[in-house]
XYZ file of N, CA and C in Angstrom:
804
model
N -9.189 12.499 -25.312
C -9.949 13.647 -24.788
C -11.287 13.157 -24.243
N -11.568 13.852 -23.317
C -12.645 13.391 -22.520
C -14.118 13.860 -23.332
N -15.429 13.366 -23.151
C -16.508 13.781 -24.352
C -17.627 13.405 -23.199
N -18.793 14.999 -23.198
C -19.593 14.298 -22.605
C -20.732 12.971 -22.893
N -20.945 13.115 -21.673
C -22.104 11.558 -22.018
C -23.605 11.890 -21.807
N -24.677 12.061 -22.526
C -25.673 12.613 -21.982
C -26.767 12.198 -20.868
N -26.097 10.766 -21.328
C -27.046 10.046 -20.550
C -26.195 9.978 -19.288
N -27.360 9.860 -17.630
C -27.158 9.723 -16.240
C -27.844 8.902 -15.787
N -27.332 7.863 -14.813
C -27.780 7.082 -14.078
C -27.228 6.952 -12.702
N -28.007 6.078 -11.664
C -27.117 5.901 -10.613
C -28.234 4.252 -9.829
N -27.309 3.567 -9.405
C -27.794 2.407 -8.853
C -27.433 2.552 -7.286
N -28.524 2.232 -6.376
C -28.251 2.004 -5.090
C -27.891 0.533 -4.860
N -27.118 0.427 -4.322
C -25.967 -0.945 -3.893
C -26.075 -1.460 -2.467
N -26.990 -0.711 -1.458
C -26.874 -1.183 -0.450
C -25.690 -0.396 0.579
N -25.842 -0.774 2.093
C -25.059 0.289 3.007
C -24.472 1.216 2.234
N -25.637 2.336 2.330
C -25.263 3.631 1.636
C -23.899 4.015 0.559
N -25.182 3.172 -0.269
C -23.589 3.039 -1.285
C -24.269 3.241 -2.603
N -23.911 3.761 -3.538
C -24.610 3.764 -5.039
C -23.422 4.170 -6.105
N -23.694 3.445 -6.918
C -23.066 3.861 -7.863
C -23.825 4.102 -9.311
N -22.764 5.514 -9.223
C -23.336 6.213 -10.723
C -21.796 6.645 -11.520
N -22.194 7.680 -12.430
C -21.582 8.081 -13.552
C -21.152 9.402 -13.633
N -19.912 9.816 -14.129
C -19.429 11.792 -14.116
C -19.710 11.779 -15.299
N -20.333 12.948 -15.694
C -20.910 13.454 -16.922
C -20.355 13.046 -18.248
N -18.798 13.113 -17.990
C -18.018 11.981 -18.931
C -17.344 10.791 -18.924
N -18.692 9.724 -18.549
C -18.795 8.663 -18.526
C -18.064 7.593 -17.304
N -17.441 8.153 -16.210
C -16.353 7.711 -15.731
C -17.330 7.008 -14.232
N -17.194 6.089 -14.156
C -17.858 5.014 -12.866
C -17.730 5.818 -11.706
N -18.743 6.153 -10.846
C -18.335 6.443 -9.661
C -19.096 5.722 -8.285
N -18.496 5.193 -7.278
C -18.992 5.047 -5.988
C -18.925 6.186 -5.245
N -20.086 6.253 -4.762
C -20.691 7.593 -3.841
C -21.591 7.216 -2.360
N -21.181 8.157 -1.587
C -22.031 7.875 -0.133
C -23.094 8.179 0.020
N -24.264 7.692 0.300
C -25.437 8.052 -0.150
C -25.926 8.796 1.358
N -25.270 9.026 2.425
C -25.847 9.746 3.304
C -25.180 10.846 3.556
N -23.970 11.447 2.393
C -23.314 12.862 2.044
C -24.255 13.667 1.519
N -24.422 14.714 2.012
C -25.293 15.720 2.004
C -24.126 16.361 0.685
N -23.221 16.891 0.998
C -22.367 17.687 -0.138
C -22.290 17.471 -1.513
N -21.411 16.334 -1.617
C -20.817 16.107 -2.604
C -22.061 14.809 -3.502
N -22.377 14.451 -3.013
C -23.149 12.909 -3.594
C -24.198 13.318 -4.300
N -25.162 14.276 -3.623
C -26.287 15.081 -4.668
C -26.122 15.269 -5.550
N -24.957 15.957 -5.968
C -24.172 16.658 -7.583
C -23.632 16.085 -8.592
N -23.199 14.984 -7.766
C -22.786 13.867 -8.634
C -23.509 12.507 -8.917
N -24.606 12.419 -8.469
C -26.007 11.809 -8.464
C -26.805 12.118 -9.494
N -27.127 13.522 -9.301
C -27.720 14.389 -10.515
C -27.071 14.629 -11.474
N -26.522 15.524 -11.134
C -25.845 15.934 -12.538
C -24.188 15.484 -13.202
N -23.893 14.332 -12.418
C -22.558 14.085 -12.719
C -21.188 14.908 -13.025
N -21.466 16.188 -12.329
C -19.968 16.839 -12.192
C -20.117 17.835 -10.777
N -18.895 18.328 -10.342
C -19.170 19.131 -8.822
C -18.029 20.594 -9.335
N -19.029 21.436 -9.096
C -18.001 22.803 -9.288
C -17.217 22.872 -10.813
N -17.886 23.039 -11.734
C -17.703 22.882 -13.035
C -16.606 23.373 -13.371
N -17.303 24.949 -12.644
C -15.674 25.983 -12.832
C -14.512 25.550 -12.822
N -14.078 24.923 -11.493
C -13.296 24.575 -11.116
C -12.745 23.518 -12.142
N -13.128 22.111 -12.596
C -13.120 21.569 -13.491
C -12.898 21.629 -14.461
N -13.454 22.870 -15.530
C -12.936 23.193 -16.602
C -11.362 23.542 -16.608
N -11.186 24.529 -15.318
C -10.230 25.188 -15.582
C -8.950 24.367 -15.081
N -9.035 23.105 -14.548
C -8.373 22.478 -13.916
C -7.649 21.536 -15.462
N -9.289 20.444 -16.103
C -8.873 20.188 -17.184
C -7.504 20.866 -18.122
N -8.242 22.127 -18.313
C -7.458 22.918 -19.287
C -5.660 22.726 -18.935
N -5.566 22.930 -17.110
C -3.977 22.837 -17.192
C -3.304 21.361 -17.233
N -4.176 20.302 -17.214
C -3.646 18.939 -16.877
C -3.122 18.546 -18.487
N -1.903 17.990 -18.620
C -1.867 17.324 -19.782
C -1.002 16.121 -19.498
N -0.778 15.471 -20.979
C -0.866 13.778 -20.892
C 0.673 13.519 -20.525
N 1.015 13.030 -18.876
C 2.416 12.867 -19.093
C 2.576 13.471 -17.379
N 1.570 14.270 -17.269
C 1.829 15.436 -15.958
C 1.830 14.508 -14.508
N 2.107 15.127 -13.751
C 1.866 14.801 -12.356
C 0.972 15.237 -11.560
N -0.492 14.546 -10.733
C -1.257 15.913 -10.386
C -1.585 15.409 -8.916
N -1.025 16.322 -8.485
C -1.629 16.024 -6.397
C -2.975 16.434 -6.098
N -3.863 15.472 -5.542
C -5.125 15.589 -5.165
C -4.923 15.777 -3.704
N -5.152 16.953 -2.944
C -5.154 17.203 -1.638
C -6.554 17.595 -1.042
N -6.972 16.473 -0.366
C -8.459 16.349 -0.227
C -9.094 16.149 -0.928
N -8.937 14.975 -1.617
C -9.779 13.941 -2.103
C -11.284 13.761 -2.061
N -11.539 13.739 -1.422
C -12.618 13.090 -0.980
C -13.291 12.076 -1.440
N -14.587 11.565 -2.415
C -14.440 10.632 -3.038
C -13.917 10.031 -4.252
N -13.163 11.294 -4.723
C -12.208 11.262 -5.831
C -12.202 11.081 -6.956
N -13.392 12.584 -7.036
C -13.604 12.874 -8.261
C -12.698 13.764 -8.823
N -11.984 14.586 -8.678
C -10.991 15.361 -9.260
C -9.958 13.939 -9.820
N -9.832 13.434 -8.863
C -8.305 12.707 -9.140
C -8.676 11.164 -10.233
N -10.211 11.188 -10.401
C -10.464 10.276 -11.629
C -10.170 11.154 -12.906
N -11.141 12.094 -12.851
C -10.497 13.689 -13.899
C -9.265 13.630 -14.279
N -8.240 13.626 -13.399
C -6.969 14.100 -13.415
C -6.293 12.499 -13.703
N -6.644 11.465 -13.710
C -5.994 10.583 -14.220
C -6.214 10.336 -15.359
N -7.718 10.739 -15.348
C -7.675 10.207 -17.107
C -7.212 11.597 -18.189
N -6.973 12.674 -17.435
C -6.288 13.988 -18.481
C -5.052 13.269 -18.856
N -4.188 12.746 -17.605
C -3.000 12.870 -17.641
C -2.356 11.786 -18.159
N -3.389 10.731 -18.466
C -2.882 9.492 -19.132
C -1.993 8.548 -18.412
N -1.567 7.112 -19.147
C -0.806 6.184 -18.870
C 0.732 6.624 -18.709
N 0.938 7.791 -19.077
C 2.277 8.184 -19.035
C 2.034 9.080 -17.918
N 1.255 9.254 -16.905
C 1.102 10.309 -16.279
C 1.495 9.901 -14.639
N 0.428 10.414 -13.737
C 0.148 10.211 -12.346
C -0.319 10.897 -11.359
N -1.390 10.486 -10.473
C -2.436 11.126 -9.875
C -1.594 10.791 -8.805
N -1.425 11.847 -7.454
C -0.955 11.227 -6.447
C -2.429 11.955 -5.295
N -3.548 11.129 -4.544
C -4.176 11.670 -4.058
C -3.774 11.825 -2.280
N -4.232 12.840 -1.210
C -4.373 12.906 0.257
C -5.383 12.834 0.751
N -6.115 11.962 1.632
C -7.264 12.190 2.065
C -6.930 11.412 3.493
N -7.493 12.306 4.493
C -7.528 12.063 5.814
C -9.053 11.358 6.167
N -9.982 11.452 5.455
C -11.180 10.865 6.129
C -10.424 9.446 5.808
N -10.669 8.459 6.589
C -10.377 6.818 6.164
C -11.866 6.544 4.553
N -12.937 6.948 5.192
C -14.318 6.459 4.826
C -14.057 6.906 3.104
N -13.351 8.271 2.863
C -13.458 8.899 1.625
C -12.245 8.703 0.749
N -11.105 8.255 1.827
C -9.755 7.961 1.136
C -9.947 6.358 0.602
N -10.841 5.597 1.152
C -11.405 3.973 0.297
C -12.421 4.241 -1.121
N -12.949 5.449 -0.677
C -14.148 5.495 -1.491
C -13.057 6.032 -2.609
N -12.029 7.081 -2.967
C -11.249 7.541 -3.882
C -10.326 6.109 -4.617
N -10.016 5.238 -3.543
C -9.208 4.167 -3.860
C -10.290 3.563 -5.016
N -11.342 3.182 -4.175
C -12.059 2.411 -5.404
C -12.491 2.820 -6.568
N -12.603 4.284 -6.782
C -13.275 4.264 -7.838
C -12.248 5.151 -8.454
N -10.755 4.982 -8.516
C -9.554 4.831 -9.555
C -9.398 3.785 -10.020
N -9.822 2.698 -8.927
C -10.073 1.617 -9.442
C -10.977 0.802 -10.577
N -11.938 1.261 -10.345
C -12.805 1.068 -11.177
C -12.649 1.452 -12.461
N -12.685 2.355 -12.892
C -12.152 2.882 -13.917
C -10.932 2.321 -14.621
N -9.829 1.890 -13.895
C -9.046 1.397 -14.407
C -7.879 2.334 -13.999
N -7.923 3.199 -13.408
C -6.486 3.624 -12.906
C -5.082 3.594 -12.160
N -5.228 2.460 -11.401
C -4.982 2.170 -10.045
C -3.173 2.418 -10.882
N -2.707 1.684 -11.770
C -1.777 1.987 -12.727
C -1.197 3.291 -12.424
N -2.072 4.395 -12.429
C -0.783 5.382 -12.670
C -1.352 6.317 -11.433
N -1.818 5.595 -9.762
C -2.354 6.515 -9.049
C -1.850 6.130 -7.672
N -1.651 7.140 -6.796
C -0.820 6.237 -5.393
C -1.727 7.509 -4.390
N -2.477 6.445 -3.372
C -3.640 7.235 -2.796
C -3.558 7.006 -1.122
N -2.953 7.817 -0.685
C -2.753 8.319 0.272
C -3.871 8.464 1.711
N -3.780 7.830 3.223
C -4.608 8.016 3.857
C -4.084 9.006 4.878
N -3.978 10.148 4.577
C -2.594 10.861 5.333
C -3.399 12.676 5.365
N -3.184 13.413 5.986
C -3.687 14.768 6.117
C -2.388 15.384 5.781
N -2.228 16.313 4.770
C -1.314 16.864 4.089
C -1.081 18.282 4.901
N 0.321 18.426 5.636
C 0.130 19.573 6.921
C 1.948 20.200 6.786
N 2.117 21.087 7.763
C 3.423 21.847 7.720
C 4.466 20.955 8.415
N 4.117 20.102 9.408
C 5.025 18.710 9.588
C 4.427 17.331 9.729
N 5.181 16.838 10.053
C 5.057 15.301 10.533
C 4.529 15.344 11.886
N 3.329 14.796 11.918
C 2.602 14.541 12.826
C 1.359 13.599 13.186
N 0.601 13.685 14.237
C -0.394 13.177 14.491
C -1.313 13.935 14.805
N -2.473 14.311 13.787
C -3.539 15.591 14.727
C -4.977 14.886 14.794
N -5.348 15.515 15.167
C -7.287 15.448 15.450
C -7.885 15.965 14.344
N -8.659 14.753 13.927
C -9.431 15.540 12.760
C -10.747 15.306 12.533
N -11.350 16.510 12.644
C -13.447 16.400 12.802
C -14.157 15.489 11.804
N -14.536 14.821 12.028
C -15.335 14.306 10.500
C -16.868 14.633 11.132
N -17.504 15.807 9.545
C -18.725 15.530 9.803
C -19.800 14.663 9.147
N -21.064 14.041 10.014
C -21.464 12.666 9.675
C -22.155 13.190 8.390
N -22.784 14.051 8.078
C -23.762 14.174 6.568
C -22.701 14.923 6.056
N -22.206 16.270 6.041
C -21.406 16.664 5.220
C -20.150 16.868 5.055
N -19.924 15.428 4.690
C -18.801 14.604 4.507
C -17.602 15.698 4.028
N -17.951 16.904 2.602
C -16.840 17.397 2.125
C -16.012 18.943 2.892
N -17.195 18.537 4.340
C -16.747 19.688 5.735
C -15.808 19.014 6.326
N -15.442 18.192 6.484
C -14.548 17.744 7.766
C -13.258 18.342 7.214
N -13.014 18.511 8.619
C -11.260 19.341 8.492
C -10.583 19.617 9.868
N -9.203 20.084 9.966
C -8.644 19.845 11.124
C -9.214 20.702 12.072
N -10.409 22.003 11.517
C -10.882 22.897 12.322
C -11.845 23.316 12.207
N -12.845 21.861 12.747
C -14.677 22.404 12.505
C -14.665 22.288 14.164
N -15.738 23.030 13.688
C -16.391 23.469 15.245
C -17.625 22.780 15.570
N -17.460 22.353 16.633
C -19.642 22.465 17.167
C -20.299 22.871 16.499
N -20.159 24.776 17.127
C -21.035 25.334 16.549
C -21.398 24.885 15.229
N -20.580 24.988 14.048
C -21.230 25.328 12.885
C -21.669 24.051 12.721
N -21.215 22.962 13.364
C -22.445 21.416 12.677
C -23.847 21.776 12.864
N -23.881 22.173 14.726
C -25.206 22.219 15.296
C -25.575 23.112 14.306
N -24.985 24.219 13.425
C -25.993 25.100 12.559
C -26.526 24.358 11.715
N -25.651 23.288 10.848
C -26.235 23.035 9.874
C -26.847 21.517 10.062
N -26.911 20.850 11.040
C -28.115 19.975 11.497
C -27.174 19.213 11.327
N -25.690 19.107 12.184
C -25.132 17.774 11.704
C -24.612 17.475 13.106
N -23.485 16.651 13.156
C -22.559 16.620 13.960
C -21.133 16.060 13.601
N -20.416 16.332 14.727
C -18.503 15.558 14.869
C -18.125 14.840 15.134
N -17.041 13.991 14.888
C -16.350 12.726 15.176
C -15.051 13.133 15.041
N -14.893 13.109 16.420
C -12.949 13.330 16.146
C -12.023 12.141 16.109
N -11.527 11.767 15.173
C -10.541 11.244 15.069
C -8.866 11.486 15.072
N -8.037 10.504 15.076
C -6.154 10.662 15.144
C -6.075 9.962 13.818
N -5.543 11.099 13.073
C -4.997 10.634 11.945
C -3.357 11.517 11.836
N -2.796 10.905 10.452
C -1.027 10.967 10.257
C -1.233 12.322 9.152
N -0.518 13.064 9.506
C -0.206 14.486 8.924
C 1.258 14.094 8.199
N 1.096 14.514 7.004
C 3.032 14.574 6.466
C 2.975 15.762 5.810
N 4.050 16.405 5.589
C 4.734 17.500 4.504
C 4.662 17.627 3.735
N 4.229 17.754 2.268
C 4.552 17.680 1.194
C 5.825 17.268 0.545
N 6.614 17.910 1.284
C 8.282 18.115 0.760
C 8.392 16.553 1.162
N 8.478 16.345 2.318
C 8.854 14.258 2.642
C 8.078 13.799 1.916
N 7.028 13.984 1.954
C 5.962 12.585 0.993
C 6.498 12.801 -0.134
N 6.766 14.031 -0.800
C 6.599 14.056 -2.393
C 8.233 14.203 -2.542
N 9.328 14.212 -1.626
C 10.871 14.566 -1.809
C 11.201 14.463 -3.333
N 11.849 14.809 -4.084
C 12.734 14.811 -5.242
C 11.691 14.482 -6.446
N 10.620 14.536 -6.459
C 9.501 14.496 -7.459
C 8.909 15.286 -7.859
N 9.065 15.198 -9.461
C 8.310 16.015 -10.096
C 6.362 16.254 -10.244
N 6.040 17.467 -9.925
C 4.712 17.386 -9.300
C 4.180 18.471 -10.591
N 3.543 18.891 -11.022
C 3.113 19.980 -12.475
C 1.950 20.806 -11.951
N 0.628 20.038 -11.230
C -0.333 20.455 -10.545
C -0.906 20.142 -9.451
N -1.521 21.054 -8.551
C -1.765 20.478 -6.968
C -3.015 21.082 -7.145
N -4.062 20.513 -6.718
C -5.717 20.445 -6.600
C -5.619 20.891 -4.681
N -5.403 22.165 -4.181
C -6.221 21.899 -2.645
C -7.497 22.088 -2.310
N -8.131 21.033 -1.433
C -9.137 21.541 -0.854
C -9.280 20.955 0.542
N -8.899 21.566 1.232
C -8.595 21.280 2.779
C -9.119 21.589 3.616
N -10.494 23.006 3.322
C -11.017 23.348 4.713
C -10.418 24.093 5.567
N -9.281 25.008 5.657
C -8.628 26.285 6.265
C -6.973 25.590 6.187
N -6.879 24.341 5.547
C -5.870 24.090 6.435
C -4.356 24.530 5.139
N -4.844 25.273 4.181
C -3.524 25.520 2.959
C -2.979 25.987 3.812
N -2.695 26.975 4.423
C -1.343 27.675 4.794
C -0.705 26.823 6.069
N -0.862 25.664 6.429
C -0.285 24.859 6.682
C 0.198 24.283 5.731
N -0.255 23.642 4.488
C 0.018 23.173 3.572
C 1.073 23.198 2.970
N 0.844 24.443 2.480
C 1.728 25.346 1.664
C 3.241 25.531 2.236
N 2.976 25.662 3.565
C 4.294 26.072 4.898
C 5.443 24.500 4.930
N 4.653 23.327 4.515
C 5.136 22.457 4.903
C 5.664 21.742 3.026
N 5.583 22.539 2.014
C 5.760 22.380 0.704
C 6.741 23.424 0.110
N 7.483 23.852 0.873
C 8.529 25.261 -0.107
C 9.290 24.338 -0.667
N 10.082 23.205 -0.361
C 11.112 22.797 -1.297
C 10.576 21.990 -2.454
N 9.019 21.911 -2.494
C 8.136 21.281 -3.486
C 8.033 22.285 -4.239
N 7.940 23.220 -4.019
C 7.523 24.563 -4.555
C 8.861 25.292 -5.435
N 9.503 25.029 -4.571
C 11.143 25.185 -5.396
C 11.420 24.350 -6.312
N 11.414 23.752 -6.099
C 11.790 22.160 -7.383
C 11.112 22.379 -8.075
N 9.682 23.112 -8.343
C 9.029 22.643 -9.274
C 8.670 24.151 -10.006
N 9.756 24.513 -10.704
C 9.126 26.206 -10.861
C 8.173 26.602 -11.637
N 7.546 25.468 -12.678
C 6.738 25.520 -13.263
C 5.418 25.177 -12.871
N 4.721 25.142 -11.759
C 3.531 23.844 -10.714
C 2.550 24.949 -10.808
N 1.399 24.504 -11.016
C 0.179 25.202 -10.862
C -0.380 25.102 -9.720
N -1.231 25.780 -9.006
C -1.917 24.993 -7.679
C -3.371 25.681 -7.816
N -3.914 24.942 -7.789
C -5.816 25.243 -7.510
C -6.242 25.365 -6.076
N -6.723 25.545 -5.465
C -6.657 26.220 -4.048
C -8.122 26.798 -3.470
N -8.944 26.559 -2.791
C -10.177 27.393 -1.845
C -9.106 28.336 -1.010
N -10.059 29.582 -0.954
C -9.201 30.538 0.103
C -10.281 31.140 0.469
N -10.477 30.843 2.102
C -11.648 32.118 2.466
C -10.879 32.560 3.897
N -10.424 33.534 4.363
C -10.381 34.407 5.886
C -10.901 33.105 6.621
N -12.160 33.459 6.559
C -13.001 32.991 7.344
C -13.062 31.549 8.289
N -12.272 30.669 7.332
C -12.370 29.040 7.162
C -10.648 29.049 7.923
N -9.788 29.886 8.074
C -8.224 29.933 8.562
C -8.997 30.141 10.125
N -7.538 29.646 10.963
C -7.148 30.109 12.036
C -7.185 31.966 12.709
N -6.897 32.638 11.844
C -6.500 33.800 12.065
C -6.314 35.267 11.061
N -6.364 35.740 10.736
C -6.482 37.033 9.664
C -4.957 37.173 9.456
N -4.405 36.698 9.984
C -2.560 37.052 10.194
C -2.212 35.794 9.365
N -3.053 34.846 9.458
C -2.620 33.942 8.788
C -2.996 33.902 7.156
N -4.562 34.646 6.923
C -4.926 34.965 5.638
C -3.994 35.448 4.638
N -3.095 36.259 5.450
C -2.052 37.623 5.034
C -1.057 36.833 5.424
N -0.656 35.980 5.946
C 0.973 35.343 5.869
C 1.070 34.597 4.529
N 0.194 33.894 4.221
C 0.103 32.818 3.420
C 0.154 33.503 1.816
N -0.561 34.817 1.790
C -0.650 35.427 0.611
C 0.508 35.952 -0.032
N 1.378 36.599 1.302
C 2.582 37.216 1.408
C 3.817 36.009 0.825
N 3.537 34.506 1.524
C 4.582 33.892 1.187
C 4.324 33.669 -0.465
N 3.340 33.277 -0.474
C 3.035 33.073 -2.205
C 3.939 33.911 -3.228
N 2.941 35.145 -2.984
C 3.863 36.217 -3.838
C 4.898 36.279 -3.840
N 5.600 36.008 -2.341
C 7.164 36.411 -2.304
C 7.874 35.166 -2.962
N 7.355 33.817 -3.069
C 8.121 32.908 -4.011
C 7.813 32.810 -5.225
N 7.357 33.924 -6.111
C 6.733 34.019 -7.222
C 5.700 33.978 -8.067
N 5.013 33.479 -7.469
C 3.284 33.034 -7.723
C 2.507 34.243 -7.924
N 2.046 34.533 -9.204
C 0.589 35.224 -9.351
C -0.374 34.726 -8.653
N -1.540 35.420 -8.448
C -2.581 34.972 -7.881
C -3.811 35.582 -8.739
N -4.951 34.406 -9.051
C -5.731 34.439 -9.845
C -6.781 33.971 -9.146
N -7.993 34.469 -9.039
C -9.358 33.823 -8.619
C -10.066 33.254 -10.152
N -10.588 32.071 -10.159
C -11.362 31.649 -10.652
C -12.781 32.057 -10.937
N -12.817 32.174 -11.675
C -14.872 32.760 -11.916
C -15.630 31.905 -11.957
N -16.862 31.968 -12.547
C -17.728 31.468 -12.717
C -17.222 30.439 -14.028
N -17.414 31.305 -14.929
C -16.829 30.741 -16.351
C -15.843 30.023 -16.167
N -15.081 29.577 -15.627
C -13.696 29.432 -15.711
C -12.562 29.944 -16.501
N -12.467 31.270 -16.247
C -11.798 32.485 -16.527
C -10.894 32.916 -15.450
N -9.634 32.772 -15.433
C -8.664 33.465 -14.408
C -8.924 34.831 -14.423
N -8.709 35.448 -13.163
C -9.154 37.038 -12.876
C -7.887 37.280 -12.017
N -7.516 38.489 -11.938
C -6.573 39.009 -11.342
C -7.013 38.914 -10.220
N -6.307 38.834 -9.281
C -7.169 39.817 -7.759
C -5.714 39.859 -6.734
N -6.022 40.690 -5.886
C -5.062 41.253 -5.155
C -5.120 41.398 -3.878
N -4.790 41.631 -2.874
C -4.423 41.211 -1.498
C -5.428 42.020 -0.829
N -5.743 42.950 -1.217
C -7.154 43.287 -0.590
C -7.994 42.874 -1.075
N -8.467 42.844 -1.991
C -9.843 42.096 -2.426
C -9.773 40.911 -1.780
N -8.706 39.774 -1.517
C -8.935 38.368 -0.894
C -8.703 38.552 0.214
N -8.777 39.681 0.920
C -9.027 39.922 2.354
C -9.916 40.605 2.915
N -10.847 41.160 2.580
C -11.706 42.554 2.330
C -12.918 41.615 2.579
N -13.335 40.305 2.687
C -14.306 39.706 3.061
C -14.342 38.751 3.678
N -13.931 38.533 5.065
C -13.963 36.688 5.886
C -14.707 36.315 5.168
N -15.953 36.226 4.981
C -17.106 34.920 4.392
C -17.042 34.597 2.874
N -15.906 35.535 2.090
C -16.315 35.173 1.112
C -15.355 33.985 0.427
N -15.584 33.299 -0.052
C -14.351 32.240 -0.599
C -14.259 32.360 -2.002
N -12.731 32.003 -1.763
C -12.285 32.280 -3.626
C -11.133 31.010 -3.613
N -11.988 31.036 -5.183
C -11.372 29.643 -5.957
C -9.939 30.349 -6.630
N -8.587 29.951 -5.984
C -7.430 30.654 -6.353
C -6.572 29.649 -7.751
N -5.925 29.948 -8.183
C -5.473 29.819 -9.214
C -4.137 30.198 -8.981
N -3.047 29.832 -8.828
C -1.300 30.338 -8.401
C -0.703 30.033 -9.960
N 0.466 30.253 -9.882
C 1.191 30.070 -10.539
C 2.337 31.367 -11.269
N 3.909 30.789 -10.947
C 4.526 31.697 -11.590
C 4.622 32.520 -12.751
N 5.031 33.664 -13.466
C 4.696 34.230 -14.865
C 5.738 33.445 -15.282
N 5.608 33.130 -16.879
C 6.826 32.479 -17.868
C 7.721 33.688 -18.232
């Protein structure tokens, strides 16, 4: 079981690089010119607690857990060390810069053993797409940032060609228990390109961002919700506490801007 550590540190290493520590004790390399993610885990050694707790709680020793959007791969250090030597982290990350930075510091730790880390954008087929990377806030890039919103927030884009796969091909005939998304609008692609993952696995939890706002389309907010339910999945928003909450198809539509930390999973 994991135990916190009270003590925090972090060493700068040179080309924006430092390494520090997650609140329970676990090595991390971090980008030191990420505006997002690197602050939080600099300071205070954990990101989105909520999320975390409640993630902990479903991982156990033995499980399988898909990290979809990685980034520097802090969930999927979490999730290797829940899930133990009998276990396995399988992570996706399309940035190149953040899918090395996740490699290494499974590494570090000592995971590399039970973790297979992916430089691939997790999508509804097999493909090749364009994908934005933004230069400071690294945990924005996704298959559908805009101009606009960099120029809002004082940044900018880099488009790159990166490899899109399915879920169902990458992960074919494998047992999967929990899926971590955080993709930036792109789940209901995701999701579209994972039903026979989803079938196989009737027991799979999935953790999930969902905002209107961050999708393609309002049709798509409401397709994606629709398929859920219709293959069995409750739907739960996450709180603050890390407390599952009911919520229902209007409430997670009833606000583009607002985002909710979802929680799926079939009833027993």
């Amino acid at each position: 079981m994991m135990t916190s550590h009270l003590r925090h540190q972090g060493i700068y290493l040179g080309n924006n690089r430092a390494l520090t520590q997650t609140k329970w004790g676990h090595k991390v390399f971090v980008d030191t010119t990420d505006v997002s993610l690197t602050p939080h885990i600099l300071l205070d050694g954990y990101w989105e607690m909520w999320i975390t707790k409640a993630l902990l709680s479903e991982l156990k020793p033995g499980m399988t857990f898909v990290d979809i959007g990685s980034n520097l791969g802090y969930f999927s250090i979490l999730g290797a060390d829940a899930v133990g030597e009998s276990g396995k982290v399988i992570s996706f990350e399309a940035n190149p810069e953040m899918h090395e930075l996740t490699y290494r510091n499974l590494e570090i730790n000592g995971f590399l053993d039970r973790s297979e880390c992916h430089n691939k954008a997790a999508f509804s087929e097999n493909t090749m797409l364009e994908f934005k990377l933004y230069e400071k806030h690294k945990g924005s890039s996704s298959l559908y940032a805009l101009d606009e919103a960099a120029a809002h927030f004082h940044d900018s884009l880099t488009t790159i060609s990166v490899e899109a796969v399915t879920l169902d091909s990458a992960l074919a005939g494998r047992k999967v228990d929990v899926i971590k998304m955080d993709a930036e609008g792109a789940e209901p692609a995701i999701l579209s390109g994972a039903r026979n993952l989803l079938a196989d696995n009737p027991d799979i939890a999935i953790f999930m961002e969902f905002s209107p706002g961050f999708l393609p389309s309002m049709g798509e907010s409401e397709a994606v919700l629709d398929m859920m339910t219709g293959l069995g999945f409750s739907i739960r928003r996450i709180d603050t506490d890390s407390s599952l909450v009911p919520v229902d198809k209007e409430e997670l539509l009833s606000d583009v801007y607002r985002q909710f930390d979802l929680y799926l999973k079939r009833e027993a």
